[in-house]
Short mmCIF file of C-alpha atoms and ligand atoms in Angstrom, two decimals:
data_model
loop_
_atom_site.label_atom_id
_atom_site.label_comp_id
_atom_site.label_asym_id
_atom_site.label_seq_id
_atom_site.Cartn_x
_atom_site.Cartn_y
_atom_site.Cartn_z
CA MET A 1 -12.69 86.83 69.26
CA ALA A 2 -10.43 88.53 71.71
CA HIS A 3 -11.36 87.55 75.31
CA ARG A 4 -11.16 91.13 76.37
CA VAL A 5 -13.16 90.90 79.80
CA GLU A 6 -10.72 88.76 81.27
CA SER A 7 -7.83 91.15 81.18
CA SER A 8 -9.99 94.04 82.27
CA ASN A 9 -10.36 95.23 85.92
CA PRO A 10 -13.56 94.40 87.24
CA GLY A 11 -13.95 97.77 88.58
CA PHE A 12 -12.38 99.05 91.78
CA SER A 13 -14.30 100.71 94.28
CA VAL A 14 -14.37 101.83 97.90
CA SER A 15 -17.80 102.72 100.01
CA GLY A 16 -18.94 102.90 103.60
CA THR A 17 -22.37 103.09 102.34
CA PHE A 18 -23.95 100.04 103.88
CA PRO A 19 -25.23 99.00 107.53
CA GLY A 20 -22.49 99.67 109.78
CA GLY A 21 -20.11 101.23 107.21
CA SER A 22 -18.41 104.53 108.18
CA ILE A 23 -16.10 106.51 105.97
CA VAL A 24 -15.92 109.33 103.35
CA VAL A 25 -14.41 108.57 100.34
CA VAL A 26 -12.69 111.56 98.73
CA ASP A 27 -11.21 109.73 95.74
CA ASP A 28 -10.97 106.13 94.90
CA SER A 29 -10.08 106.07 91.40
CA ASP A 30 -6.59 104.97 91.98
CA PRO A 31 -5.99 101.80 94.12
CA ALA A 32 -2.53 103.02 94.79
CA ASP A 33 -3.99 106.27 96.28
CA VAL A 34 -7.06 105.84 98.02
CA GLN A 35 -8.13 108.90 99.70
CA LEU A 36 -10.43 108.82 102.64
CA ARG A 37 -11.81 110.81 105.51
CA LEU A 38 -13.15 109.88 109.10
CA LYS A 39 -16.83 110.52 109.50
CA ASN A 40 -18.04 112.67 112.65
CA ASP A 41 -20.45 111.75 115.01
CA PRO A 42 -23.05 114.21 115.41
CA LYS A 43 -21.93 117.80 116.49
CA GLY A 44 -18.57 116.80 114.94
CA SER A 45 -16.77 116.14 118.50
CA TRP A 46 -15.82 112.66 117.94
CA SER A 47 -14.40 110.56 115.17
CA GLY A 48 -11.74 107.61 114.87
CA HIS A 49 -14.24 104.64 113.86
CA TYR A 50 -13.95 103.47 110.28
CA HIS A 51 -15.26 100.32 108.30
CA PHE A 52 -15.58 100.11 104.48
CA ARG A 53 -15.73 97.85 101.84
CA MET A 54 -13.44 97.57 98.62
CA THR A 55 -14.21 95.65 95.70
CA GLY A 56 -12.67 94.83 92.54
CA ALA A 57 -9.14 94.92 94.54
CA ARG A 58 -7.61 91.24 94.15
CA GLY A 59 -4.02 91.72 93.37
CA LEU A 60 -3.88 95.23 93.31
CA PRO A 61 -1.12 96.95 95.71
CA CYS A 62 -3.72 99.19 97.50
CA LYS A 63 -2.41 102.27 99.33
CA LEU A 64 -5.24 103.70 101.93
CA ARG A 65 -4.64 106.99 103.20
CA ILE A 66 -7.01 108.60 105.80
CA LEU A 67 -6.33 112.19 105.54
CA ASN A 68 -5.39 114.32 108.41
CA ALA A 69 -5.90 111.56 110.77
CA ALA A 70 -2.97 112.83 113.16
CA VAL A 71 -5.60 115.60 113.93
CA LEU A 72 -7.50 114.06 116.84
CA SER A 73 -10.99 114.77 116.93
CA PRO A 74 -12.08 117.43 119.72
CA GLY A 75 -13.52 114.93 122.11
CA TYR A 76 -10.57 112.49 121.99
CA ALA A 77 -7.94 115.29 122.24
CA ALA A 78 -9.67 116.64 125.40
CA ILE A 79 -9.82 113.16 127.12
CA SER A 80 -6.35 112.46 126.13
CA ALA A 81 -5.18 115.55 127.58
CA ALA A 82 -7.02 114.96 130.90
CA ASN A 83 -5.65 111.39 131.39
CA PRO A 84 -2.15 110.39 131.60
CA ARG A 85 -1.59 107.76 128.73
CA THR A 86 0.54 104.79 128.40
CA SER A 87 1.07 104.92 124.81
CA THR A 88 3.44 107.35 123.03
CA THR A 89 2.08 106.64 119.78
CA GLY A 90 -1.31 107.91 120.08
CA PRO A 91 -4.28 105.89 119.02
CA TRP A 92 -2.72 105.15 115.69
CA GLY A 93 0.73 103.82 116.28
CA ASP A 94 1.80 100.32 116.94
CA THR A 95 -1.27 98.62 115.14
CA GLY A 96 -3.21 98.75 111.88
CA PRO A 97 -6.77 98.18 110.20
CA ARG A 98 -8.39 95.08 110.43
CA VAL A 99 -9.23 93.44 107.19
CA SER A 100 -11.39 90.53 106.23
CA TYR A 101 -12.51 88.64 103.12
CA ASP A 102 -15.45 87.02 104.47
CA ARG A 103 -16.55 88.92 107.50
CA GLN A 104 -15.73 85.98 109.83
CA ASN A 105 -12.10 85.86 109.81
CA TRP A 106 -10.25 89.19 110.27
CA PHE A 107 -6.56 89.89 110.19
CA ARG A 108 -4.50 92.93 110.65
CA VAL A 109 -2.44 94.99 108.50
CA ARG A 110 0.05 97.58 109.78
CA GLY A 111 -0.64 101.22 109.51
CA GLU A 112 1.35 104.36 110.03
CA LEU A 113 1.09 108.04 110.40
CA VAL A 114 2.95 110.00 107.67
CA GLY A 115 2.62 113.56 108.22
CA GLN A 116 -0.71 114.16 108.87
CA ASP A 117 -1.98 111.04 107.15
CA TYR A 118 -2.66 107.80 108.39
CA ILE A 119 -1.52 105.05 105.51
CA ALA A 120 -1.91 101.38 105.28
CA GLU A 121 -0.61 99.42 102.46
CA PHE A 122 -1.53 95.76 101.39
CA VAL A 123 -2.36 93.40 98.17
CA PRO A 124 -5.94 92.06 98.82
CA GLU A 125 -6.02 88.17 97.83
CA GLN A 126 -9.62 88.52 97.05
CA ASP A 127 -11.78 91.22 95.31
CA ILE A 128 -14.15 91.79 97.90
CA CYS A 129 -12.65 93.00 101.29
CA PHE A 130 -13.56 94.86 104.11
CA VAL A 131 -11.33 97.24 106.37
CA ALA A 132 -12.11 98.50 109.80
CA GLN A 133 -10.45 100.13 112.89
CA TRP A 134 -11.37 96.99 114.49
CA VAL A 135 -13.61 93.83 114.18
CA PRO A 136 -17.18 95.29 113.72
CA TYR A 137 -20.15 93.83 115.69
CA SER A 138 -23.33 94.30 113.77
CA ILE A 139 -26.57 94.74 115.18
CA ASP A 140 -27.58 91.64 113.07
CA ARG A 141 -24.90 89.55 114.76
CA GLU A 142 -25.82 90.87 118.36
CA TYR A 143 -29.68 89.74 117.49
CA ASN A 144 -28.74 86.54 115.99
CA PHE A 145 -26.57 85.82 119.09
CA LEU A 146 -29.43 87.06 121.64
CA SER A 147 -31.91 84.89 119.79
CA GLN A 148 -29.84 81.89 120.47
CA VAL A 149 -28.97 82.79 124.05
CA GLN A 150 -32.67 82.96 124.95
CA LYS A 151 -33.03 79.13 124.81
CA SER A 152 -31.33 78.50 127.96
CA ARG A 153 -33.78 78.00 130.64
CA ARG A 154 -31.52 80.21 132.73
CA VAL A 155 -31.99 83.35 130.58
CA ARG A 156 -34.99 85.89 130.51
CA ALA A 157 -34.49 88.56 128.07
CA GLY A 158 -36.48 91.75 128.04
CA SER A 159 -36.09 95.55 127.51
CA VAL A 160 -35.41 98.25 129.86
CA GLY A 161 -36.97 100.69 127.44
CA LYS A 162 -36.17 102.78 124.25
CA THR A 163 -33.33 104.58 122.97
CA VAL A 164 -33.72 108.12 121.41
CA MET A 165 -34.29 106.61 118.16
CA GLY A 166 -36.83 104.36 119.57
CA ALA A 167 -34.51 100.94 119.52
CA GLN A 168 -34.88 98.50 122.27
CA ILE A 169 -32.40 98.37 125.07
CA ASP A 170 -31.60 94.81 125.48
CA TYR A 171 -31.60 93.36 129.18
CA LEU A 172 -30.73 89.59 130.10
CA ARG A 173 -31.19 88.18 133.18
CA VAL A 174 -29.15 85.22 134.06
CA ALA A 175 -30.21 83.13 137.02
CA ASP A 176 -30.50 79.75 138.40
CA THR A 177 -34.27 78.35 137.75
CA GLY A 178 -34.99 79.13 141.43
CA SER A 179 -36.45 82.61 142.19
CA GLY A 180 -33.09 84.36 142.62
CA GLU A 181 -34.40 86.08 145.80
CA GLY A 182 -31.77 86.48 148.39
CA LYS A 183 -28.65 86.54 146.19
CA ASN A 184 -26.60 89.06 145.02
CA ASN A 185 -27.11 91.20 141.82
CA CYS A 186 -24.34 91.43 139.29
CA TRP A 187 -24.57 93.98 136.60
CA ILE A 188 -22.33 93.86 133.47
CA ILE A 189 -22.99 96.56 130.88
CA SER A 190 -21.25 97.13 127.30
CA ARG A 191 -21.12 99.20 124.30
CA GLN A 192 -21.81 102.69 126.06
CA HIS A 193 -19.40 103.80 123.31
CA PRO A 194 -20.29 101.89 120.20
CA SER A 195 -17.05 101.75 118.21
CA GLU A 196 -15.62 99.55 121.36
CA THR A 197 -17.16 96.44 119.71
CA MET A 198 -14.44 94.11 121.57
CA SER A 199 -17.03 94.27 124.33
CA GLY A 200 -19.49 92.50 122.02
CA TYR A 201 -17.10 89.44 121.61
CA PHE A 202 -16.47 89.75 125.34
CA ASN A 203 -20.44 89.37 125.82
CA GLU A 204 -20.51 86.29 123.66
CA GLY A 205 -17.80 84.58 125.49
CA LEU A 206 -19.41 85.32 128.77
CA LEU A 207 -23.05 84.36 127.81
CA LYS A 208 -21.79 81.18 126.07
CA ARG A 209 -20.37 80.09 129.13
CA LEU A 210 -23.14 81.26 131.75
CA THR A 211 -25.66 79.11 129.53
CA ASP A 212 -23.38 75.96 129.48
CA GLU A 213 -25.42 73.69 131.85
CA HIS A 214 -22.36 71.41 132.28
CA ASP A 215 -20.22 74.07 133.55
CA PRO A 216 -19.33 73.62 137.28
CA VAL A 217 -17.96 77.09 138.13
CA VAL A 218 -21.04 78.56 136.34
CA ARG A 219 -23.16 76.48 138.47
CA GLN A 220 -21.35 77.52 141.61
CA LEU A 221 -21.69 81.19 140.57
CA LEU A 222 -25.22 81.14 139.64
CA SER A 223 -25.89 79.50 143.34
CA LYS A 224 -24.46 82.80 144.76
CA VAL A 225 -25.63 85.50 141.99
CA ASN A 226 -27.88 86.55 139.58
CA LEU A 227 -26.50 88.32 136.63
CA HIS A 228 -28.25 91.06 134.88
CA ILE A 229 -26.55 91.99 131.59
CA ILE A 230 -27.14 94.89 129.06
CA PRO A 231 -25.06 93.66 126.03
CA ASN A 232 -25.54 97.06 124.12
CA MET A 233 -26.24 100.31 125.77
CA ASN A 234 -26.04 102.10 122.63
CA PRO A 235 -27.93 100.37 119.78
CA ASP A 236 -28.17 103.74 117.95
CA GLY A 237 -24.72 104.49 117.93
CA SER A 238 -23.95 100.96 116.99
CA GLY A 239 -26.46 101.19 114.00
CA GLU A 240 -25.34 104.38 112.80
CA ALA A 241 -21.58 103.30 113.28
CA PHE A 242 -20.72 106.21 115.49
CA THR A 243 -17.49 106.39 117.34
CA ARG A 244 -18.59 107.43 120.74
CA LEU A 245 -22.09 109.07 120.93
CA ASN A 246 -25.81 107.98 121.17
CA GLY A 247 -28.49 108.75 118.79
CA GLY A 248 -29.18 111.97 120.59
CA GLY A 249 -25.24 113.13 120.62
CA ALA A 250 -24.80 112.55 124.14
CA ASP A 251 -21.46 110.49 125.38
CA LEU A 252 -23.68 108.02 127.71
CA ASN A 253 -20.49 107.61 129.85
CA ARG A 254 -20.57 110.89 130.85
CA SER A 255 -24.47 110.99 131.52
CA TRP A 256 -24.83 109.16 134.75
CA GLN A 257 -25.31 111.86 136.93
CA SER A 258 -27.50 113.82 134.66
CA ALA A 259 -29.29 110.95 132.91
CA ASN A 260 -32.74 112.14 131.24
CA ILE A 261 -35.26 110.91 129.09
CA GLU A 262 -34.46 113.07 126.27
CA SER A 263 -30.89 113.13 125.54
CA SER A 264 -29.79 109.94 127.47
CA PRO A 265 -32.77 107.61 127.85
CA GLU A 266 -30.49 104.43 127.57
CA VAL A 267 -28.81 105.27 130.91
CA PHE A 268 -32.12 106.84 132.46
CA HIS A 269 -33.99 103.46 131.89
CA VAL A 270 -30.97 101.33 133.09
CA GLN A 271 -30.72 103.22 136.35
CA GLN A 272 -34.38 102.61 136.85
CA LYS A 273 -34.06 98.91 136.45
CA MET A 274 -31.08 98.88 138.79
CA ARG A 275 -33.04 100.58 141.41
CA GLU A 276 -35.79 98.00 141.15
CA VAL A 277 -33.38 95.10 141.25
CA GLY A 278 -30.64 96.32 143.27
CA VAL A 279 -26.70 96.21 142.63
CA ASP A 280 -23.86 94.40 144.50
CA PHE A 281 -21.44 94.42 141.83
CA PHE A 282 -21.00 96.44 138.35
CA MET A 283 -18.68 96.21 135.59
CA ASP A 284 -18.84 98.47 132.45
CA CYS A 285 -17.08 96.98 129.42
CA HIS A 286 -15.01 99.29 127.21
CA GLY A 287 -12.14 99.55 124.73
CA ASP A 288 -9.13 101.71 124.47
CA GLU A 289 -7.37 102.96 121.53
CA GLU A 290 -3.94 103.55 123.24
CA PHE A 291 -3.60 101.19 126.09
CA ARG A 292 -1.70 97.72 125.25
CA HIS A 293 -3.14 95.68 128.01
CA VAL A 294 -6.16 94.70 129.46
CA ILE A 295 -7.00 96.90 132.29
CA LEU A 296 -9.47 96.99 135.17
CA ALA A 297 -10.21 100.12 137.18
CA GLY A 298 -11.93 100.07 140.51
CA PRO A 299 -12.26 102.12 143.56
CA LEU A 300 -10.30 105.36 143.17
CA PRO A 301 -8.37 106.87 146.17
CA VAL A 302 -10.17 110.27 146.59
CA PRO A 303 -13.07 110.36 147.85
CA TYR A 304 -13.51 106.76 148.46
CA GLY A 305 -11.20 105.18 150.69
CA ARG A 306 -13.73 102.41 151.23
CA ASP A 307 -11.72 99.73 152.46
CA ARG A 308 -13.96 97.01 151.90
CA HIS A 309 -14.22 97.97 148.03
CA ASN A 310 -10.54 98.17 147.79
CA ALA A 311 -9.95 94.69 149.44
CA LEU A 312 -12.89 93.11 146.89
CA PHE A 313 -11.20 94.54 144.02
CA ALA A 314 -7.66 93.35 144.96
CA ASP A 315 -9.22 89.95 145.08
CA LEU A 316 -10.95 90.12 141.94
CA ARG A 317 -7.93 91.10 140.13
CA ASN A 318 -6.00 88.47 141.69
CA ALA A 319 -8.63 86.11 140.62
CA TRP A 320 -8.93 87.13 136.83
CA ALA A 321 -5.04 87.18 136.70
CA ALA A 322 -4.77 83.62 138.35
CA THR A 323 -7.33 82.37 135.27
CA SER A 324 -6.43 84.41 132.26
CA PRO A 325 -2.87 85.67 131.47
CA ASP A 326 -4.57 88.13 129.29
CA TYR A 327 -5.48 90.07 132.47
CA ASP A 328 -2.03 91.16 133.57
CA LEU A 329 -1.67 92.56 137.27
CA SER A 330 1.50 94.51 136.11
CA HIS A 331 -0.78 97.07 134.32
CA PRO A 332 -2.85 99.02 136.81
CA TYR A 333 -5.27 101.71 135.73
CA ILE A 334 -3.43 105.14 135.47
CA GLY A 335 -6.70 107.49 135.13
CA GLY A 336 -5.48 109.37 138.18
CA PRO A 337 -7.98 110.73 140.84
CA PRO A 338 -11.50 111.48 139.93
CA ARG A 339 -11.99 114.73 138.29
CA GLU A 340 -14.65 117.32 139.03
CA ASN A 341 -17.59 115.56 137.61
CA TYR A 342 -16.62 112.36 138.28
CA ARG A 343 -20.16 110.97 138.96
CA ASP A 344 -21.10 111.47 135.17
CA LEU A 345 -19.02 108.01 134.69
CA ALA A 346 -20.69 104.71 135.05
CA TRP A 347 -18.41 103.14 137.24
CA LEU A 348 -18.02 106.00 139.55
CA TRP A 349 -21.66 106.88 140.12
CA MET A 350 -22.57 103.29 140.62
CA SER A 351 -19.81 102.69 143.20
CA GLU A 352 -21.40 105.55 145.23
CA GLU A 353 -25.14 104.94 144.56
CA PHE A 354 -25.05 101.39 145.12
CA ASP A 355 -22.03 101.23 147.67
CA CYS A 356 -20.98 98.11 145.75
CA LEU A 357 -17.72 97.20 144.14
CA SER A 358 -17.79 99.02 140.63
CA VAL A 359 -15.23 98.48 137.86
CA ILE A 360 -14.55 99.75 134.25
CA LEU A 361 -12.94 97.09 131.96
CA GLU A 362 -10.83 98.53 129.23
CA GLN A 363 -9.90 95.99 126.28
CA PRO A 364 -7.13 97.05 123.78
CA PHE A 365 -7.72 98.12 120.24
CA LYS A 366 -4.10 97.24 119.67
CA ASP A 367 -2.94 94.34 121.27
CA THR A 368 -1.03 93.29 124.66
CA THR A 369 2.67 93.63 125.11
CA TRP A 370 2.83 90.33 127.04
CA ALA A 371 1.72 88.17 124.00
CA GLU A 372 1.72 89.98 120.74
CA ASP A 373 -0.01 88.49 117.66
CA GLU A 374 1.29 90.28 114.63
CA GLN A 375 -1.46 88.64 112.55
CA HIS A 376 -4.37 89.62 114.31
CA GLY A 377 -3.34 92.22 117.27
CA TRP A 378 -5.88 92.09 120.08
CA SER A 379 -8.62 89.75 118.40
CA ALA A 380 -12.48 89.24 118.44
CA GLU A 381 -11.37 85.59 119.76
CA ARG A 382 -9.20 86.95 122.30
CA ALA A 383 -12.07 89.02 123.65
CA ASP A 384 -14.61 86.01 123.68
CA ARG A 385 -11.99 83.83 125.51
CA LEU A 386 -11.57 86.83 127.81
CA GLY A 387 -15.48 87.06 128.61
CA TYR A 388 -15.13 83.13 129.47
CA SER A 389 -12.42 83.70 131.84
CA PHE A 390 -14.23 86.25 133.89
CA VAL A 391 -16.62 83.75 135.06
CA ASN A 392 -13.83 82.30 137.15
CA ALA A 393 -12.73 85.82 138.57
CA LEU A 394 -16.34 86.86 139.40
CA ASN A 395 -17.06 83.35 141.20
CA GLN A 396 -13.94 83.88 143.38
CA ILE A 397 -15.63 87.02 144.90
CA ALA A 398 -19.11 86.21 144.95
CA ASP A 399 -19.37 85.22 148.38
CA SER A 400 -18.03 88.46 149.55
CA LEU A 401 -19.84 90.97 147.46
CA ARG A 402 -21.80 92.12 150.47
ZN1 ZN B 1 -15.21 103.57 126.03
#
């Protein structure tokens, strides 16, 4: 009997139809010319995120082609046009898809725009592999992690309200076991934009450290402040694997001035909790497809000019750079002066509403230029360590927040 099974291909296939997956498969009949399209968020204004699974791929030279990737979605193109960018290669250049065989370890393969299409070629070493714009951060991972974090006696976990689709908006209070009265209240929120998953790993690094009873810097920090953390502002968008929008089709980071219970309940409920608790420091964690540095933006020159905020911001930047070379002082934010509707953005709304130091953090999708890692690019592990290091920076300014 001939062993025909051994020589036959087990069946090559590509799909994004699984929780957290996102891709339109145009043609996966030939591994050497897999044709794909990006999925649009509701209303078609945003795309960019992708995450799919290949199987039967071991040893096959695979050529993945995202058709028309050079044509940026209208939302991205508008933001790109309104802001000067550091990148000359747009969101697709100088990087490539992240790939994993086990969904734990991710590496980067190079991609490039050829004409209108974005192309990545590699030979998988295993049959099953996952390919994504950046390392995914699933709701399952988030729930598993929060279930561990709650074991710390410093942590209380609750929900400020529900999303458009009815998911809980998780809220963590991290404080010394005392009442927390009289201490400054520091807020850190993440993932208004669901594809910017580096914020999920940043949160893990931050929270693992904040719950370490033996860490002297954390002890000192929590003697001065309480922390209030929204690990995921947009669980609907995360669950649906959207690029940018929430379950109601709103860009949450353009909703802070006009937050309402119908289309942006995520922001509305968080604002309510903030008014109840108070805010003395605010940070909003994002990822940027073009920057090749970790960037913080703080008080903008117009119409602010609040010397106290500017001085505190300088102290925060210096303190962070002193503790982590991944926060690099030579790359200030280049976003320009605030535009007309600047209060739509969380960090600018917060700055005025609570008269506090308010910053936005952008981690790169690509990599840093100061310490390039060809194998991984900016990685989940580096995002985790960045979250860990932020504790030192915050501790340095914790006495001066008010
Ligand atoms: Zn963002």
